[in-house]
XYZ file of C-alpha atoms in Angstrom:
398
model
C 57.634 35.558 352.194
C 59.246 31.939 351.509
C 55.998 30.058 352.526
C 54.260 32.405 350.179
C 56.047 31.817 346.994
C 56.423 28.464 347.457
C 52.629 28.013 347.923
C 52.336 29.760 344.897
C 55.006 28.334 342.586
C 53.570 25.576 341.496
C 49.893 27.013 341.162
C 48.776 25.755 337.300
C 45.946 27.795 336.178
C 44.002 25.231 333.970
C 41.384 27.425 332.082
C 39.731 24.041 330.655
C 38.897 22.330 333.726
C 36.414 24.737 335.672
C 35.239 27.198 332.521
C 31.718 26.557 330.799
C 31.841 26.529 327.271
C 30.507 29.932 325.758
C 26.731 29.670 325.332
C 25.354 29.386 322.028
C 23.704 32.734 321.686
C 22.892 35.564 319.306
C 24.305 38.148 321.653
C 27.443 39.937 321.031
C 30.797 39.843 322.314
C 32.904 42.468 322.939
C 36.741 42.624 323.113
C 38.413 46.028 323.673
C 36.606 47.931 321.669
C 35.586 45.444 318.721
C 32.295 43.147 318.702
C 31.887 39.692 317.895
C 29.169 37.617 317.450
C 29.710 34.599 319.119
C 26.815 32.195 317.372
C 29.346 32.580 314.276
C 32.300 34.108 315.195
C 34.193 31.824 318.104
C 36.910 31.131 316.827
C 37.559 34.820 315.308
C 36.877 35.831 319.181
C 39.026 33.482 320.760
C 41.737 34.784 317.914
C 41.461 38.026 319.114
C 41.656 37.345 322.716
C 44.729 35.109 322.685
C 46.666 38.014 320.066
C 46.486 39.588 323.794
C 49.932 39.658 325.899
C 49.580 37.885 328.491
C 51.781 38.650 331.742
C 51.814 35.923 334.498
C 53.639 35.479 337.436
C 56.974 33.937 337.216
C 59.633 32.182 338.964
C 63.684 31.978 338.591
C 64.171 35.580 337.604
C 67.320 37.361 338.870
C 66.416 39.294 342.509
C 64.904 42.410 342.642
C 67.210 44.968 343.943
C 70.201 42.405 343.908
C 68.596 40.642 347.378
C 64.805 40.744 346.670
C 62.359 37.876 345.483
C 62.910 35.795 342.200
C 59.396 35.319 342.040
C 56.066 37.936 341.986
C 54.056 34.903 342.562
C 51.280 35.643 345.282
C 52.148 39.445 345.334
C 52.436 40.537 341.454
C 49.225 40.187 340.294
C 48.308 43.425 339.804
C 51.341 44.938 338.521
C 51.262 41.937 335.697
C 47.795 43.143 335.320
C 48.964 46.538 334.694
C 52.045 45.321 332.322
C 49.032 43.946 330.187
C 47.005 47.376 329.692
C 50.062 48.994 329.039
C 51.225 46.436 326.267
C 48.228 46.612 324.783
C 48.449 50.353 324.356
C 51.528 50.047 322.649
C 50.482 46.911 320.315
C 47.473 49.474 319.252
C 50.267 52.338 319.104
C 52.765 50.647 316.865
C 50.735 47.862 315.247
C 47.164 48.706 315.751
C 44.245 47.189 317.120
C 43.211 45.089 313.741
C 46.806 43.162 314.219
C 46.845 39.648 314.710
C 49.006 37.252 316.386
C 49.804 33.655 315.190
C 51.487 30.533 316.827
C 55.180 30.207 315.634
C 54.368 32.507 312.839
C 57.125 35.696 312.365
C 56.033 38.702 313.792
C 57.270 42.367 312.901
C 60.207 43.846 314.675
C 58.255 46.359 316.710
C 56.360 43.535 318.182
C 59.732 41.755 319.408
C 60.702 44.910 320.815
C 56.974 45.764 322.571
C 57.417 42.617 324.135
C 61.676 43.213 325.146
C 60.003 45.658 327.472
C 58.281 43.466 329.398
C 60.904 40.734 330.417
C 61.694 40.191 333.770
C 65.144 41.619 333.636
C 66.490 45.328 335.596
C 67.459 47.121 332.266
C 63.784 46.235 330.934
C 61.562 49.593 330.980
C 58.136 47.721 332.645
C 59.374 44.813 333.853
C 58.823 43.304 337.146
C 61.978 44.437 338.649
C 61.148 48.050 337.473
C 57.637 48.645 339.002
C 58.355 47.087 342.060
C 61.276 49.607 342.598
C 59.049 52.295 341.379
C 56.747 51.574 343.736
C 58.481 51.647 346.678
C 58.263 56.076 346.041
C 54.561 54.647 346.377
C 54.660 54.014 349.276
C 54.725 49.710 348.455
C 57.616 47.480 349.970
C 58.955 45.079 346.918
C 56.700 42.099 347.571
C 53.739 44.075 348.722
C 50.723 43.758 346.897
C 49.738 46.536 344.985
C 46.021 48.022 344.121
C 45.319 49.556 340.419
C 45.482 53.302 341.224
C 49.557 52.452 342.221
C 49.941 50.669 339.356
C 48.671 53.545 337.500
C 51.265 55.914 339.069
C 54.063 53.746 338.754
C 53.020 53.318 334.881
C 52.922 57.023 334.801
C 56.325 57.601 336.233
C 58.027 54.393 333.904
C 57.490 55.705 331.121
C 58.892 59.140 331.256
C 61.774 56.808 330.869
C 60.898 55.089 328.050
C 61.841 57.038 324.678
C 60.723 54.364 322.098
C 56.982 54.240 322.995
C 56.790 57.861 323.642
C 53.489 57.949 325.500
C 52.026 60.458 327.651
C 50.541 58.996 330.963
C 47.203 60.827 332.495
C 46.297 59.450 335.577
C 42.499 61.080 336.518
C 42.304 62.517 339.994
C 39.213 62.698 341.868
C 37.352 60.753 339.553
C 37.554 63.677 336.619
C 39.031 63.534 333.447
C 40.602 67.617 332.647
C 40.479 67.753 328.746
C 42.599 71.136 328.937
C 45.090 69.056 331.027
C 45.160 66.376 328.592
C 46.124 68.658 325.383
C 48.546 70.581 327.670
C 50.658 67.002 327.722
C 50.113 65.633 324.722
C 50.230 68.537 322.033
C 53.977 68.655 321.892
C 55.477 71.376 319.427
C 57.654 70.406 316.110
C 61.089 70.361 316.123
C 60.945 73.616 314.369
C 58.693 75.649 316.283
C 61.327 76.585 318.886
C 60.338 79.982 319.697
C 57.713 81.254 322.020
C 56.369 83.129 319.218
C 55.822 80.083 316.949
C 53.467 78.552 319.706
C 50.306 77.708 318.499
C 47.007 78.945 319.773
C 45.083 76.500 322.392
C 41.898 76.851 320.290
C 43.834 75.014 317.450
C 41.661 71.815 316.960
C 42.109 68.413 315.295
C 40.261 69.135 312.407
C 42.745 72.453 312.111
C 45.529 69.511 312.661
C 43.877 67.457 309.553
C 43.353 70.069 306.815
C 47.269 71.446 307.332
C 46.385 74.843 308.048
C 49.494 75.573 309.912
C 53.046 74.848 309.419
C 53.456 75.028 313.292
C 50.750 72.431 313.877
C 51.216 70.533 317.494
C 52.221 66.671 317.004
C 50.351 64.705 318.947
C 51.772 62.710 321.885
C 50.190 59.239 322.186
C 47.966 59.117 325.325
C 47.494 56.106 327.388
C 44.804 57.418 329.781
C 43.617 55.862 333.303
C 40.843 56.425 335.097
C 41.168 54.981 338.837
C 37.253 54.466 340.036
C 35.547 53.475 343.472
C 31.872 52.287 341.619
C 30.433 51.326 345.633
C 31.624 50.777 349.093
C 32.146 47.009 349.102
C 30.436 45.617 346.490
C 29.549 47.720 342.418
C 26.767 49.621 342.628
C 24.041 48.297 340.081
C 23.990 51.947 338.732
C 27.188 51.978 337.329
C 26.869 48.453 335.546
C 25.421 49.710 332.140
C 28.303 52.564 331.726
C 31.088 50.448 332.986
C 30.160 48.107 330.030
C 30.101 51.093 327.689
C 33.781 51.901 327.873
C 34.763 48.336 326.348
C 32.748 49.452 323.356
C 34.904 52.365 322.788
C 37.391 51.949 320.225
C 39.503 53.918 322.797
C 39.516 50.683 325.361
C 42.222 49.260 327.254
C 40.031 47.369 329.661
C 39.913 47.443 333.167
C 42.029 46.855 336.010
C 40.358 45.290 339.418
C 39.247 41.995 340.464
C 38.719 40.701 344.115
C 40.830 41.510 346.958
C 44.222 40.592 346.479
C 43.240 38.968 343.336
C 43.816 41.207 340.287
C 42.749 40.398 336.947
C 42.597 42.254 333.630
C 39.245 43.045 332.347
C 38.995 42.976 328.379
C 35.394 42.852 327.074
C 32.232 41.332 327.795
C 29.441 39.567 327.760
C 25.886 39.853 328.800
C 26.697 40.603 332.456
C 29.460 38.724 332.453
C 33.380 39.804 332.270
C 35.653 38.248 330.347
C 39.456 38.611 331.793
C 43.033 37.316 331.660
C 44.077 35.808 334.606
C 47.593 36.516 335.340
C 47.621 33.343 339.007
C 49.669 31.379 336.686
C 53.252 30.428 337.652
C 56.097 30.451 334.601
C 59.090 30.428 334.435
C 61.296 33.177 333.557
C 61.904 33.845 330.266
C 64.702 35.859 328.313
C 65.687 37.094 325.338
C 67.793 35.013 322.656
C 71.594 35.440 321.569
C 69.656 36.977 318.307
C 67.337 39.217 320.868
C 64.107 37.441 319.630
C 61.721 35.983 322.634
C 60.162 32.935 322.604
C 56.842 34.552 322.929
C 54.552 30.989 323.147
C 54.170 31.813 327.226
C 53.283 35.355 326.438
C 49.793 34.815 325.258
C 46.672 33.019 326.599
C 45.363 29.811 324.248
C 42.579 28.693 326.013
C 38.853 30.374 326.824
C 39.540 33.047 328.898
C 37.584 33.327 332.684
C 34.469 35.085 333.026
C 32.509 36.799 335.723
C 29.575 38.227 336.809
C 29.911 42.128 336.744
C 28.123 42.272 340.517
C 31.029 40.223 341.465
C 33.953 42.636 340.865
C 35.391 44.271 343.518
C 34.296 48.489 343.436
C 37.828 49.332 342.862
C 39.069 49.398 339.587
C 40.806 51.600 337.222
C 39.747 52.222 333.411
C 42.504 52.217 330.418
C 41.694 54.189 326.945
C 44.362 55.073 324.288
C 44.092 57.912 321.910
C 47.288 57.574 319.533
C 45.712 61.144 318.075
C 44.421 64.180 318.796
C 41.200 62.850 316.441
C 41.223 59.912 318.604
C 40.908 61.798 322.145
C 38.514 64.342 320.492
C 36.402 61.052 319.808
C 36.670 59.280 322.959
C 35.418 62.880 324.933
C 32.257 62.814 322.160
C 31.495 58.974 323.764
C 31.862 60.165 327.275
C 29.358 62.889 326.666
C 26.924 60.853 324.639
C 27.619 57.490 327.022
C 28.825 57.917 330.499
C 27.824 61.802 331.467
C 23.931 61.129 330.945
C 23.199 59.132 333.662
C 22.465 60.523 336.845
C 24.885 58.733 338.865
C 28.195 59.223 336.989
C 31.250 56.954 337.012
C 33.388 60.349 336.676
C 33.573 63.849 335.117
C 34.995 65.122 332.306
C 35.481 68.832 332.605
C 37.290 71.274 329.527
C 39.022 73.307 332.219
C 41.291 72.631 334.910
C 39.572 73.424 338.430
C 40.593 76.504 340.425
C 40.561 74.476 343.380
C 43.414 72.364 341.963
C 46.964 73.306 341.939
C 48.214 74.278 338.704
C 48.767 71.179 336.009
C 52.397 70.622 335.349
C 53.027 67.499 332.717
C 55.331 65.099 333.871
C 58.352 65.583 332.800
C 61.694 62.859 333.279
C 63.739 63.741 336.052
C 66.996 65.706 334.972
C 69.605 62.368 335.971
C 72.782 61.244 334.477
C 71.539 57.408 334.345
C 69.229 55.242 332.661
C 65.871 54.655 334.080
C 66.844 51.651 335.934
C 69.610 52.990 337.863
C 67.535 56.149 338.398
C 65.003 53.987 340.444
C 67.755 51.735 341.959
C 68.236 54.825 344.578
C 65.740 55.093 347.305
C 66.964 58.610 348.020
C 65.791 59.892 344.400
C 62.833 58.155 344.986
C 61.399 60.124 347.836
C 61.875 62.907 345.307
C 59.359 61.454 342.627
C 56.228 61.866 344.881
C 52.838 61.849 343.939
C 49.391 62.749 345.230
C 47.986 58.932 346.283
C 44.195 59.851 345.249
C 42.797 56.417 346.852
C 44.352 53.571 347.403
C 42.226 49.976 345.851
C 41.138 46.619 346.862
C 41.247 45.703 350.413
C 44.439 44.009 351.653
């Protein structure tokens, strides 16, 4: 493990020095759900892309487990990957997707605190430390390399923790999204409405939701919603290519998880055929909060032209993000499935409006019933054999 961090440690990812420029072209960009067009709008693209957190490896953090590695570098590229989908989720969830980031410019309190959650401390809810405990009840020895369905579960499982953000984690199994499953977990019933008999009916809609035609009315539980995907046996399918593209169009997108094997990278938009992704092989070092509990945030975000690829070039395995902060929002996203994903012939996945019989019953997660804090909670390996979960199929090739 030595030889392999050191190799890595001093890896420099220099965007500059093997990335053509952009093309000068009429065709459109798009970046997580919004379009650019890049003839006239570079610098309003490359804006939006670097307002992005960026999570890279790092070096000089304290151990994992007490004894562990102080570095993810060479192993942590997908769970950095996955730190990224997730924190944009909650930049769209507590700032939304319009907000922009500046160099040395003050940024709201909420964004200080989105980003707290990410250091590579123990007592931070996603940080390094944290999903590579988490997914050792995958399955994953700390220092293993992980694929994006894992990452996925251990997300899920996180943030049941994680009472700020308040999201509600789907992971699809079997490539198929269950919209009954969905509302189950995320309609979550006003502090008033204590009472069986105050329950809502499950035919009560968004629109219902909108107009205020019941007191009772379910709040909405912010969804962050993955969709693990196998789009060919070793290499993408050429059928899939058109509806992959698709979901960075929705307004819903959180981009893609995949890459190559054992090289992970975050997929945010794209153009022509070509993917445009963060590339989290960059070694940094660690880097905490100050005595004031601000974070020096210039490391957190990418300044230079991100990497593309060729879409025929990503490995089959990847795993889709959305996020739906409401009810109106999912309602949407299932509309753009229908009308852009379920007519081809050759789907990427399903989206059904009942649970299958086949299945065993849907029971949202809920957090464990434990005395301690999330991070002691995982620090026990015996309480983590307790936390399993169905492994639906696991990613890129080791």
């Amino acid at each position: 493990m030595e030889s392999v961090l050191s190799k890595y440690e001093n890896q420099i990812t220099i965007f500059t020095e093997y990335l053509e420029e952009y093309p000068n072209t009429d065709e459109l960009v798009w970046i997580l759900g919004k379009q650019h067009l890049l003839k006239t709008e570079k610098s309003k693209l490359l804006s939006d892309i670097s307002a992005r957190l960026w999570f890279t490896y790092r070096r000089k953090f304290s151990p994992i487990g007490g004894t562990g590695p102080s570095s993810d570098a060479g192993w942590g590229c997908m769970l950095r990957c996955g730190q990224m989908m997730l924190a944009q989720a909650l930049i769209c969830r507590h700032l939304g997707r319009d907000w922009s980031w500046e160099k040395q410019k003050e940024q709201p309190k909420e964004y200080q605190r989105i980003l707290q959650c990410f250091l590579d401390r123990k007592d931070c809810c996603y940080s390094i430390h944290q999903m590579a405990q988490m997914g050792v009840g995958e399955g994953k020895s700390i220092g293993e390399w992980f694929g994006p369905n894992t990452v996925a579960q251990v997300l899920k499982k996180l943030a049941l923790f994680d009472e700020w953000n308040s999201l509600a984690v789907y992971v699809s199994m079997d490539n198929t999204v269950v919209i009954e499953d969905i509302k189950k977990m995320c309609r979550v019933l006003p502090l008033s409405a204590d009472t069986p008999g105050d329950r809502p009916p499950d035919s009560l809609t968004a629109s219902n939701q909108s107009k205020g035609t019941s007191a009772y009315c379910p709040a909405w539980k912010p969804l962050l919603l993955i969709v693990p995907l196998r789009l060919g046996i070793n290499q993408i399918n050429p059928v899939y290519v058109d509806a992959f593209k698709e979901c960075f169009k929705m307004p819903q997108s959180l981009g893609a998880l995949g890459g190559k094997p054992n090289n992970a990278y975050y997929f945010i938009g794209f153009l022509g055929d070509e993917l445009i992704f963060l590339d989290p092989h960059t070694t940094q070092t660690f880097v905490d909060a100050e005595e004031n509990g601000t974070v020096n945030d210039q490391t957190f975000h990418c300044l230079q032209s991100p990497q593309r690829m060729n879409i025929l070039n990503l490995d089959p395995s990847v795993a889709l993000g959305f996020f739906c902060k409401e009810e109106k929002d999912f309602d949407n996203w299932c509309s753009l499935v229908q009308k852009e994903i379920l007519k081809e012939n050759l789907r990427m996945f399903e989206l059904v409006q009942k649970h299958p019989s086949h299945w065993p019953p849907f029971i949202p997660p809920a957090k464990p019933e434990v005395t301690t804090t999330g991070a002691e909670f995982i620090d026990s390996n015996e309480q983590l054999e307790e936390l399993d979960l169905e492994e639906d199929f696991e990613i890129l090739s080791v």
